[in-house]
Amino acid sequence: MTTPQSFIGGLLLAASAAASASVTSPVIGKLLWSEEFNGASLNTSTWTASNGNGCQINLCGYGNQELQFYSPANLSIVDVPFEPGTRALAITARRETVGSNQFTSGKVDSSGKVQVKYGLIEVRMATPKVGIGLWPAAWMLGVSPQTWPRNGEIDLMEMGGRQPSGLPPISPDQFVGSNVITFQQAACVPGNESCAGSTAWQNKNWYTPSRSLANRFVTYRLYWTDTQMRFTVLDNGREYDMYKAPITINSTALNQPFYLLLNMAVGGNFTPAATPAQVTAPLPATTYVDYIRVYELDGLGEVKLGVGTQPEVGKFGVFTDNTPVDNKQVPGVTADVFIWNQGSMTAGDLPPYEGTGVLAFKYFSPGQWFGGSIQSRQVHDMSGFRNGNIKLKIKAPANVAFRIGIYDTFTNQSAVTFPANTTAYGLVRDGEWGTATIPVAEIAGPKIALQSMLDLFQFFSVDGALPGQQFQIAFDDIIWDSGVAGVPKVAVTPSVSKAAAVSGSTMQTSATTLAFTAPASGWVDVHYSVNGGDTQTVRLRQDGATHRYVAGGLKAGDVVEYRFTAWDAARQVAVDSAPGKAVIR
């Protein structure tokens, strides 16, 4: 299949123009979360260390022609040599050969462990002499399962890049920039097939200090609200803006959670070094990150631990207008509609079955394959729908065979077939609007991860039965129905039937960590607080019949209060454990 192209969901909607919080005169509230990097080693309950050159994820050079091999051995928590009393994460780049790579370096990310939305985000860090070839960065990616740039990218700082024309000659150690990248329809031009729109494009987005940034700490700040972003550098007690004015959010991707990344690349498209011979930066070289802190900003700010996804319940509308549902997607806001092969199919003009919206398509190239999908902008946990159905309205010619499928975030796809001239799943093939009811257990099969779904609806042609004539096909009122009426989301409604039926437990695994474990067949959350602070909710990771999560950053004397919530598949309810308490020794 060819790369999917946007049908009606490609245009990202601008946020409301009326700002609800100020980034230029901010009121900074309480500390929501921090990583101080003061422990003996990297906290793996917060961070995942990269190991590879990108080829392991079919993205050699990480999409930027980077020259390094990332290794956990290049990461450590150390005493900073030029600032006594400070411990920090050390990311070290070295000239050493691993396979085809002549350099090694380090990279960490908080994907699936910590995600941030809005607030003031601070990163205090010190870079080495970047010279030609080093590319240190502190940045963020949207947790959306959609591919880059639809998930969004926020660069708090990056160094080592080519400087804009018109700027007086300056050392690369006296130039640092920031950036925001999202999918923009206007950016879909030849040479930019990804449609990545950059706020740094032809805009001032940098800070040029009077002295080198090498081996000294400065603090990079992102002030982030639902309508604006402001990037600054706090240097020697003074705060400097990167951009001339705050950035207006023009993409719904920037109103979603993001995870954190810290790394130092060697070479690549951002730098002047395209080959190993062009790298002249002194090596080994180390970037130090003292801390990352997230504060409330004018009452806004969220930090979620774990995957941060609440299970959908009841009825979930994938594409519907008037049918009552517990939650639903909105194309162009929380989902995108794609035509996969624009050489065979385009938008149609069949009227809707209900409401004002319809998925109508015109097939114009007989003998060619066709297909399309509704892609979610955020992961959906549909594990509670295993015993339910997907119900939808379909209008299609009787002599056209097609398939209906679903797709998870692990690239697993599964589908059922609607043969030509044959009643299947209740759909009578008379060319008029009809109802299909597809059991979720059948369409999901054994390989679909219902707890992590990306496409909740796909349609495509049947191999060996491609249409021999032009036609139109339409879909409407697409709903996942769990079969359990009136069950609200467990996170917000206490009326869900609950009982003390989860046998979770805790075990102190080090001086600073506490492990939560629980046996269960479905998902398990732990809700815990430290010393009476804010309650954190984390989805435990499943390992066979046991679920586990390790909380870090604790110290002797800390009192951890907790309870577990698990999904009881037999009763189709969420159940709570009795509350518990652990004291760190």
Coordinates of C-alpha atoms in Angstrom, one line a residue:
M1 CA 0.0 0.0 0.0
T2 CA 1.1 3.6 -0.6
T3 CA 1.6 6.1 2.2
P4 CA -1.8 7.1 3.6
Q5 CA -2.9 10.6 2.6
S6 CA -5.3 12.9 4.5
F7 CA -8.9 13.0 3.5
I8 CA -10.8 15.3 5.8
G9 CA -8.7 15.2 9.0
G10 CA -5.4 16.7 7.8
L11 CA -6.0 20.3 8.7
L12 CA -5.1 20.9 12.3
L13 CA -7.4 23.2 14.1
A14 CA -6.3 26.4 15.8
A15 CA -6.9 26.7 19.5
S16 CA -9.2 29.4 20.8
A17 CA -7.9 32.9 20.4
A18 CA -8.9 33.9 23.8
A19 CA -6.0 33.1 26.1
S20 CA -6.9 31.5 29.4
A21 CA -3.4 31.9 30.8
S22 CA -0.5 34.3 30.2
V23 CA 3.0 33.2 29.2
T24 CA 4.4 36.7 29.3
S25 CA 3.2 37.6 32.9
P26 CA 2.9 34.1 34.3
V27 CA 1.8 33.1 37.8
I28 CA 3.9 30.1 38.7
G29 CA 2.2 27.6 41.0
K30 CA 3.3 24.5 42.8
L31 CA 5.9 22.0 41.7
L32 CA 4.1 19.1 39.9
W33 CA 7.0 16.8 39.2
S34 CA 10.8 16.9 39.1
E35 CA 13.7 14.7 38.1
E36 CA 16.8 15.9 40.1
F37 CA 19.3 13.2 38.9
N38 CA 20.7 12.9 42.4
G39 CA 20.6 9.1 42.7
A40 CA 23.3 6.6 42.2
S41 CA 22.1 5.6 38.7
L42 CA 19.5 6.4 36.2
N43 CA 16.0 5.9 37.4
T44 CA 14.6 3.3 35.0
S45 CA 11.0 3.7 36.3
T46 CA 11.2 7.2 34.7
W47 CA 13.7 6.9 31.9
T48 CA 14.4 4.4 29.1
A49 CA 17.9 4.5 27.6
S50 CA 18.3 4.1 23.9
N51 CA 20.4 1.3 22.5
G52 CA 21.1 1.4 18.8
N53 CA 21.6 3.6 15.7
G54 CA 18.0 3.7 14.7
C55 CA 18.2 0.7 12.4
Q56 CA 16.6 -1.4 15.2
I57 CA 13.4 0.6 14.6
N58 CA 13.8 0.7 10.8
L59 CA 14.9 4.3 11.1
C60 CA 18.7 4.2 10.6
G61 CA 20.3 7.5 11.7
Y62 CA 17.0 8.3 13.4
G63 CA 15.7 10.0 10.3
N64 CA 18.4 12.7 10.5
Q65 CA 21.4 10.9 9.1
E66 CA 23.0 10.9 12.5
L67 CA 26.4 9.2 12.9
Q68 CA 26.3 7.9 16.5
F69 CA 25.3 4.6 18.1
Y70 CA 23.3 5.3 21.3
S71 CA 24.5 3.1 24.2
P72 CA 23.3 3.0 27.9
A73 CA 27.0 2.9 28.7
N74 CA 27.2 6.5 27.7
L75 CA 24.8 7.6 30.5
S76 CA 25.6 8.0 34.1
I77 CA 24.7 10.1 37.2
V78 CA 27.9 11.9 38.3
D79 CA 29.2 14.8 40.4
V80 CA 29.7 17.7 38.0
P81 CA 33.4 18.5 37.8
F82 CA 33.0 22.3 37.3
E83 CA 30.2 22.8 39.9
P84 CA 31.0 21.3 43.3
G85 CA 28.0 19.9 45.1
T86 CA 25.9 19.3 42.0
R87 CA 25.0 15.8 40.7
A88 CA 23.6 15.5 37.2
L89 CA 22.8 13.1 34.3
A90 CA 25.9 12.9 32.2
I91 CA 25.5 12.2 28.4
T92 CA 28.9 11.5 26.9
A93 CA 29.8 11.3 23.2
R94 CA 32.9 9.3 22.3
R95 CA 34.9 8.5 19.2
E96 CA 34.6 4.7 19.3
T97 CA 33.4 2.1 16.7
V98 CA 30.3 0.0 17.1
G99 CA 29.4 -1.8 14.0
S100 CA 29.3 0.7 11.1
N101 CA 29.2 3.7 13.5
Q102 CA 32.4 5.6 14.5
F103 CA 30.8 7.4 17.4
T104 CA 28.8 6.5 20.5
S105 CA 26.6 8.7 22.7
G106 CA 23.5 8.6 25.0
K107 CA 19.8 9.2 24.8
V108 CA 17.0 8.8 27.3
D109 CA 13.2 9.3 27.0
S110 CA 10.2 9.0 29.3
S111 CA 7.8 7.4 26.8
G112 CA 5.2 5.4 28.6
K113 CA 6.5 6.5 32.0
V114 CA 6.1 10.3 32.4
Q115 CA 4.0 12.6 30.2
V116 CA 3.5 16.4 30.6
K117 CA 0.8 18.7 29.4
Y118 CA 1.0 22.5 29.9
G119 CA 2.7 24.3 32.7
L120 CA 6.3 25.7 33.1
I121 CA 8.9 23.2 32.2
E122 CA 12.5 23.9 33.2
V123 CA 15.7 22.1 32.2
R124 CA 18.9 23.1 33.8
M125 CA 21.8 21.8 31.7
A126 CA 25.4 22.4 30.6
T127 CA 26.7 21.5 27.2
P128 CA 30.3 20.8 26.1
K129 CA 32.1 22.5 23.3
V130 CA 29.9 21.5 20.4
G131 CA 32.3 22.6 17.7
I132 CA 31.3 21.0 14.4
G133 CA 29.4 17.8 14.8
L134 CA 27.8 17.7 18.3
W135 CA 24.1 18.1 18.7
P136 CA 22.8 18.2 22.3
A137 CA 19.1 18.6 22.8
A138 CA 16.3 18.7 25.4
W139 CA 13.0 18.1 23.7
M140 CA 9.5 16.5 23.8
L141 CA 7.3 14.3 21.5
G142 CA 3.6 13.9 21.6
V143 CA 2.4 10.6 23.1
S144 CA -0.1 10.3 20.2
P145 CA 0.4 7.0 18.3
Q146 CA 0.3 8.9 15.0
T147 CA 3.6 9.2 13.1
W148 CA 5.8 12.3 13.2
P149 CA 5.0 15.2 12.7
R150 CA 1.3 14.6 13.4
N151 CA 2.2 13.7 17.1
G152 CA 4.0 17.1 17.5
E153 CA 7.5 17.9 18.5
I154 CA 8.7 20.6 21.0
D155 CA 12.4 21.4 21.2
L156 CA 13.3 23.3 24.3
M157 CA 16.9 23.6 23.2
E158 CA 19.2 22.3 20.6
M159 CA 22.7 23.3 19.7
G160 CA 25.2 22.6 16.9
G161 CA 23.0 23.6 14.0
R162 CA 23.7 25.8 11.1
Q163 CA 23.1 29.5 11.9
P164 CA 20.7 31.6 9.9
S165 CA 22.1 33.9 7.2
G166 CA 22.5 37.5 8.1
L167 CA 23.7 36.7 11.7
P168 CA 27.2 38.0 12.4
P169 CA 29.8 35.1 12.6
I170 CA 29.6 33.6 16.0
S171 CA 31.0 30.5 17.7
P172 CA 28.6 27.4 17.7
D173 CA 29.0 27.5 21.5
Q174 CA 27.3 30.9 21.6
F175 CA 24.2 29.9 19.6
V176 CA 21.2 27.8 20.9
G177 CA 17.7 27.6 19.5
S178 CA 14.2 26.2 20.1
N179 CA 11.5 24.9 17.8
V180 CA 8.0 23.5 17.5
I181 CA 7.1 21.1 14.7
T182 CA 3.6 19.9 13.7
F183 CA 1.7 18.7 10.7
Q184 CA 0.5 21.6 8.6
Q185 CA -1.4 21.3 5.4
A186 CA 0.2 24.4 4.0
A187 CA 3.6 22.7 4.4
C188 CA 2.7 19.9 2.1
V189 CA 5.0 20.9 -0.8
P190 CA 7.4 19.0 -3.0
G191 CA 10.5 18.2 -0.9
N192 CA 8.5 18.2 2.3
E193 CA 6.3 15.2 1.9
S194 CA 5.9 14.8 5.6
C195 CA 4.1 18.2 5.7
A196 CA 6.2 19.1 8.8
G197 CA 5.6 22.8 9.7
S198 CA 8.3 24.4 11.8
T199 CA 7.8 27.6 13.9
A200 CA 11.5 28.2 13.4
W201 CA 11.2 28.5 9.7
Q202 CA 12.2 32.0 8.7
N203 CA 11.6 33.2 12.3
K204 CA 14.1 34.3 15.0
N205 CA 14.1 31.4 17.5
W206 CA 17.6 31.6 19.1
Y207 CA 19.7 33.0 22.0
T208 CA 23.3 34.2 21.4
P209 CA 25.0 34.8 24.8
S210 CA 28.0 37.0 25.0
R211 CA 30.2 34.1 26.3
S212 CA 30.4 30.5 25.5
L213 CA 27.7 28.1 26.8
A214 CA 30.3 25.3 27.1
N215 CA 30.7 23.7 30.6
R216 CA 28.4 26.1 32.4
F217 CA 24.8 25.7 33.5
V218 CA 21.8 27.7 32.1
T219 CA 18.1 27.0 32.5
Y220 CA 15.9 26.5 29.5
R221 CA 12.2 27.2 30.0
L222 CA 9.0 26.5 28.2
Y223 CA 5.9 28.4 29.3
W224 CA 3.0 26.3 27.8
T225 CA -0.7 27.0 27.9
D226 CA -3.7 25.9 25.8
T227 CA -3.2 28.9 23.5
Q228 CA 0.5 29.9 23.6
M229 CA 4.1 28.8 24.0
R230 CA 7.1 30.9 25.1
F231 CA 10.7 29.7 25.1
T232 CA 13.3 31.4 27.2
V233 CA 16.9 31.0 28.6
L234 CA 17.7 31.9 32.2
D235 CA 21.4 32.9 32.1
N236 CA 23.3 34.4 35.0
G237 CA 20.1 35.6 36.7
R238 CA 18.5 37.1 33.5
E239 CA 15.8 35.7 31.3
Y240 CA 16.1 36.0 27.5
D241 CA 13.3 35.1 25.0
M242 CA 14.2 32.8 22.1
Y243 CA 11.4 34.0 19.9
K244 CA 10.6 37.6 19.5
A245 CA 7.0 36.9 20.6
P246 CA 5.1 33.9 22.1
I247 CA 4.0 31.3 19.6
T248 CA 0.3 30.9 19.0
I249 CA -0.8 27.3 19.1
N250 CA -2.2 26.4 15.7
S251 CA -2.4 22.6 16.1
T252 CA -4.5 20.4 18.3
A253 CA -1.4 18.2 18.7
L254 CA 0.0 20.8 21.0
N255 CA -3.0 20.5 23.3
Q256 CA -2.1 16.9 24.1
P257 CA 0.4 15.2 26.5
F258 CA 4.1 14.9 25.5
Y259 CA 7.0 12.8 26.9
L260 CA 10.5 14.0 27.5
L261 CA 13.8 13.3 25.7
L262 CA 17.4 14.2 26.4
N263 CA 20.3 13.3 24.1
M264 CA 23.4 14.3 22.3
A265 CA 23.7 13.3 18.6
V266 CA 26.9 13.3 16.6
G267 CA 26.6 14.6 13.1
G268 CA 23.4 14.6 11.0
N269 CA 21.2 16.9 9.0
F270 CA 21.0 19.6 11.8
T271 CA 24.8 19.9 11.9
P272 CA 27.4 20.8 9.3
A273 CA 28.9 17.3 9.7
A274 CA 27.4 14.8 7.2
T275 CA 30.3 12.4 7.4
P276 CA 32.6 11.2 10.3
A277 CA 35.5 13.1 8.8
Q278 CA 33.7 16.4 9.1
V279 CA 33.2 15.9 12.9
T280 CA 35.9 18.2 14.5
A281 CA 34.3 18.6 18.0
P282 CA 36.7 17.6 20.8
L283 CA 35.8 14.1 22.1
P284 CA 34.9 12.7 24.5
A285 CA 32.4 15.4 25.4
T286 CA 29.7 15.5 28.0
T287 CA 26.3 17.2 28.4
Y288 CA 25.2 17.5 32.0
V289 CA 21.5 17.8 33.0
D290 CA 21.1 19.0 36.6
Y291 CA 17.3 18.7 36.7
I292 CA 13.9 18.8 35.0
R293 CA 11.0 20.5 36.8
V294 CA 7.4 21.0 35.9
Y295 CA 5.3 23.7 37.7
E296 CA 1.7 24.9 37.4
L297 CA 1.4 27.9 35.1
D298 CA -1.7 30.1 35.9
G299 CA -3.5 27.0 37.2
L300 CA -2.6 24.8 34.1
G301 CA -0.3 21.8 34.1
E302 CA -0.6 18.1 34.2
V303 CA 2.0 15.3 34.8
K304 CA 0.8 11.7 34.4
L305 CA 2.9 8.7 35.3
G306 CA 2.7 5.5 33.2
V307 CA 0.8 5.4 29.9
G308 CA -1.9 7.7 31.2
T309 CA -4.7 6.0 29.2
Q310 CA -8.1 5.4 30.8
P311 CA -10.1 2.5 29.4
E312 CA -13.1 3.4 27.3
V313 CA -16.4 2.0 28.5
G314 CA -20.0 1.7 27.5
K315 CA -20.5 2.9 23.9
F316 CA -17.6 4.7 22.0
G317 CA -18.4 6.6 18.9
V318 CA -15.8 6.3 16.2
F319 CA -17.9 8.3 13.7
T320 CA -21.4 9.4 14.7
D321 CA -23.4 12.6 15.2
N322 CA -26.6 12.0 17.1
T323 CA -26.4 8.5 18.6
P324 CA -25.9 8.8 22.4
V325 CA -22.5 7.5 23.4
D326 CA -20.2 7.6 26.5
N327 CA -17.3 9.1 24.6
K328 CA -16.5 9.7 20.9
Q329 CA -13.9 10.9 18.4
V330 CA -14.3 14.0 16.3
P331 CA -12.6 14.0 12.8
G332 CA -10.2 16.9 12.5
V333 CA -10.0 17.3 16.3
T334 CA -9.3 13.9 17.9
A335 CA -9.0 11.7 14.8
D336 CA -8.1 11.9 11.1
V337 CA -9.8 10.3 8.1
F338 CA -7.4 8.9 5.4
I339 CA -7.8 7.6 1.9
W340 CA -4.9 5.2 1.4
N341 CA -4.8 5.1 -2.4
Q342 CA -5.8 8.4 -3.9
G343 CA -5.1 6.9 -7.3
S344 CA -8.3 4.8 -7.0
M345 CA -10.6 6.7 -4.6
T346 CA -11.6 10.2 -3.7
A347 CA -14.4 11.8 -1.6
G348 CA -17.9 10.8 -2.6
D349 CA -21.2 12.6 -2.4
L350 CA -23.6 10.1 -0.8
P351 CA -25.8 11.7 1.9
P352 CA -25.4 10.6 5.5
Y353 CA -27.4 8.0 7.3
E354 CA -27.8 10.2 10.3
G355 CA -26.6 13.7 11.3
T356 CA -24.6 15.8 9.0
G357 CA -21.4 13.8 8.6
V358 CA -20.7 10.8 6.5
L359 CA -17.7 8.8 5.3
A360 CA -18.5 8.8 1.6
F361 CA -16.0 7.6 -1.0
K362 CA -16.0 7.4 -4.8
Y363 CA -14.0 4.6 -6.5
F364 CA -13.0 5.7 -10.0
S365 CA -10.2 3.3 -11.1
P366 CA -11.5 -0.2 -11.8
G367 CA -9.0 -3.0 -11.1
Q368 CA -7.1 -0.9 -8.5
W369 CA -7.0 -1.6 -4.8
F370 CA -8.7 0.8 -2.4
G371 CA -8.8 1.5 1.3
G372 CA -9.1 4.1 4.1
S373 CA -9.2 4.5 7.9
I374 CA -10.1 6.7 10.8
Q375 CA -6.9 7.1 12.8
S376 CA -7.0 8.2 16.4
R377 CA -4.7 11.1 17.6
Q378 CA -4.4 9.4 21.0
V379 CA -4.2 5.8 22.1
H380 CA -7.5 4.2 23.1
D381 CA -7.8 1.4 25.6
M382 CA -10.7 -0.8 24.2
S383 CA -9.9 -3.8 26.4
G384 CA -13.4 -3.6 28.0
F385 CA -15.0 -4.3 24.6
R386 CA -13.6 -7.8 24.0
N387 CA -17.1 -9.3 24.4
G388 CA -18.9 -6.5 22.6
N389 CA -19.6 -5.5 19.0
I390 CA -18.7 -2.9 16.4
K391 CA -22.0 -1.6 15.0
L392 CA -22.1 0.5 11.9
K393 CA -24.2 1.6 8.9
I394 CA -22.9 0.7 5.4
K395 CA -24.2 1.7 1.9
A396 CA -22.4 -0.3 -0.8
P397 CA -23.2 -1.9 -4.2
A398 CA -24.1 -5.6 -3.7
N399 CA -21.4 -6.8 -6.1
V400 CA -18.5 -5.1 -4.3
A401 CA -16.5 -7.1 -1.8
F402 CA -14.6 -5.3 0.9
R403 CA -13.1 -5.8 4.4
I404 CA -13.5 -4.0 7.7
G405 CA -10.4 -3.9 9.9
I406 CA -8.8 -2.5 13.0
Y407 CA -5.2 -1.7 13.9
D408 CA -3.3 -1.4 17.1
T409 CA -0.2 0.7 18.0
F410 CA 2.1 -2.3 17.7
T411 CA 1.3 -2.5 13.9
N412 CA -1.0 -5.5 14.2
Q413 CA -3.9 -5.5 11.8
S414 CA -7.0 -7.8 11.7
A415 CA -10.1 -7.7 9.6
V416 CA -13.3 -9.4 8.6
T417 CA -14.6 -9.9 5.0
F418 CA -17.9 -8.8 3.5
P419 CA -18.2 -10.9 0.3
A420 CA -20.1 -9.6 -2.8
N421 CA -23.7 -10.6 -3.0
T422 CA -23.7 -12.3 0.3
T423 CA -25.3 -11.3 3.6
A424 CA -22.5 -11.1 6.3
Y425 CA -22.6 -9.8 9.9
G426 CA -26.3 -8.8 9.4
L427 CA -25.6 -6.6 6.3
V428 CA -28.1 -7.3 3.6
R429 CA -26.5 -6.6 0.2
D430 CA -29.3 -4.7 -1.5
G431 CA -27.3 -1.5 -2.2
E432 CA -29.2 0.5 0.4
W433 CA -28.2 1.6 3.9
G434 CA -27.9 -1.5 6.2
T435 CA -26.6 -2.4 9.6
A436 CA -23.5 -4.6 10.2
T437 CA -22.7 -6.0 13.7
I438 CA -19.2 -7.3 14.0
P439 CA -18.1 -9.2 17.2
V440 CA -15.0 -7.5 18.6
A441 CA -13.6 -10.9 19.6
E442 CA -13.8 -12.0 16.0
I443 CA -12.3 -9.0 14.3
A444 CA -9.6 -8.6 17.0
G445 CA -8.6 -12.3 17.0
P446 CA -5.6 -13.4 19.0
K447 CA -3.1 -10.7 17.9
I448 CA -4.8 -7.3 18.3
A449 CA -3.8 -5.4 21.5
L450 CA -7.2 -3.9 22.4
Q451 CA -5.6 -2.0 25.3
S452 CA -3.6 0.1 22.8
M453 CA -5.6 1.0 19.7
L454 CA -4.7 3.4 16.8
D455 CA -7.3 2.7 14.0
L456 CA -10.7 1.9 15.4
F457 CA -12.1 1.5 11.8
Q458 CA -10.5 0.6 8.5
F459 CA -12.0 -0.5 5.2
F460 CA -10.2 -1.9 2.2
S461 CA -10.5 -4.1 -0.9
V462 CA -10.3 -7.8 -1.0
D463 CA -7.2 -9.3 -2.8
G464 CA -8.3 -11.2 -5.8
A465 CA -11.7 -9.5 -5.9
L466 CA -10.9 -6.0 -7.0
P467 CA -13.9 -4.1 -8.4
G468 CA -14.3 -4.0 -12.2
Q469 CA -16.5 -0.9 -12.3
Q470 CA -16.8 2.6 -10.7
F471 CA -19.0 2.9 -7.6
Q472 CA -19.6 4.8 -4.4
I473 CA -19.5 3.4 -0.8
A474 CA -20.4 5.1 2.5
F475 CA -20.1 4.4 6.2
D476 CA -21.8 6.1 9.1
D477 CA -22.8 5.8 12.8
I478 CA -19.7 3.6 13.6
I479 CA -19.9 2.6 17.3
W480 CA -18.0 0.2 19.5
D481 CA -20.5 -1.2 22.0
S482 CA -19.2 -3.0 25.0
G483 CA -22.6 -4.6 25.7
V484 CA -22.6 -3.2 29.2
A485 CA -25.0 -0.3 29.5
G486 CA -24.6 2.7 31.7
V487 CA -21.0 1.9 32.9
P488 CA -19.3 5.3 33.2
K489 CA -15.5 5.9 33.2
V490 CA -14.0 4.5 36.4
A491 CA -11.7 7.5 36.7
V492 CA -14.4 10.0 37.4
T493 CA -17.6 8.2 38.6
P494 CA -17.9 6.5 41.9
S495 CA -21.1 4.6 40.9
V496 CA -19.1 1.8 39.2
S497 CA -19.6 -1.3 41.2
K498 CA -16.4 -1.9 43.1
A499 CA -15.3 -4.3 45.8
A500 CA -12.1 -5.0 47.7
A501 CA -11.1 -7.8 45.2
V502 CA -7.6 -6.9 44.1
S503 CA -4.8 -8.6 46.0
G504 CA -2.0 -6.1 45.3
S505 CA 1.1 -5.8 47.4
T506 CA 4.3 -3.7 47.8
M507 CA 8.0 -4.5 48.3
Q508 CA 10.8 -2.0 48.9
T509 CA 13.4 -2.9 46.2
S510 CA 16.1 -0.4 47.1
A511 CA 16.7 2.7 49.3
T512 CA 14.8 4.8 46.9
T513 CA 12.3 2.5 45.1
L514 CA 9.0 0.7 45.9
A515 CA 7.6 -2.0 43.7
F516 CA 3.8 -2.4 43.3
T517 CA 2.6 -5.9 42.1
A518 CA -0.9 -7.4 41.5
P519 CA -2.1 -10.6 39.9
A520 CA -4.9 -10.0 37.4
S521 CA -6.1 -11.0 33.9
G522 CA -7.0 -7.5 32.8
W523 CA -5.5 -4.0 33.4
V524 CA -4.4 -2.8 36.9
D525 CA -3.8 0.8 38.1
V526 CA -2.1 1.9 41.3
H527 CA -3.1 5.1 42.9
Y528 CA -0.4 6.3 45.4
S529 CA 0.7 9.4 47.3
V530 CA 3.9 10.2 49.1
N531 CA 3.7 12.0 52.5
G532 CA 0.2 13.1 51.8
G533 CA 1.0 14.7 48.5
D534 CA -0.9 14.6 45.2
T535 CA -2.1 11.2 44.2
Q536 CA -0.4 9.6 41.2
T537 CA -2.2 7.1 39.0
V538 CA -0.1 4.6 37.0
R539 CA -1.0 1.7 34.8
L540 CA 1.0 -1.4 35.9
R541 CA 2.9 -3.2 33.2
Q542 CA 1.8 -6.8 32.6
D543 CA 4.2 -9.7 32.8
G544 CA 2.2 -12.9 32.3
A545 CA -0.4 -13.0 35.0
T546 CA 1.4 -10.4 37.2
H547 CA 1.3 -6.7 36.9
R548 CA 4.2 -4.5 38.2
Y549 CA 5.3 -0.9 38.6
V550 CA 8.4 0.5 40.4
A551 CA 8.1 4.0 41.9
G552 CA 11.4 5.8 42.4
G553 CA 12.8 9.0 44.0
L554 CA 11.8 7.9 47.5
K555 CA 13.8 8.3 50.7
A556 CA 13.9 6.9 54.2
G557 CA 10.9 7.9 56.3
D558 CA 8.6 8.5 53.3
V559 CA 5.1 7.2 53.9
V560 CA 3.5 5.9 50.7
E561 CA -0.3 5.4 50.8
Y562 CA -1.8 3.3 47.9
R563 CA -4.7 1.3 46.5
F564 CA -5.2 -0.7 43.4
T565 CA -7.9 -0.7 40.8
A566 CA -8.4 -3.6 38.4
W567 CA -10.8 -4.6 35.6
D568 CA -12.9 -7.6 36.5
A569 CA -13.7 -9.0 33.0
A570 CA -16.1 -11.6 34.4
R571 CA -18.3 -9.0 36.0
Q572 CA -17.4 -6.2 33.6
V573 CA -16.7 -3.7 36.4
A574 CA -13.7 -2.0 37.9
V575 CA -12.8 -3.2 41.4
D576 CA -10.7 -1.5 44.1
S577 CA -8.4 -3.0 46.7
A578 CA -8.4 -2.0 50.3
P579 CA -6.1 1.0 51.0
G580 CA -2.5 0.2 52.1
K581 CA 0.5 2.0 53.5
A582 CA 4.3 1.4 53.2
V583 CA 7.1 3.2 55.0
I584 CA 10.4 3.5 53.3
R585 CA 13.2 2.2 55.5

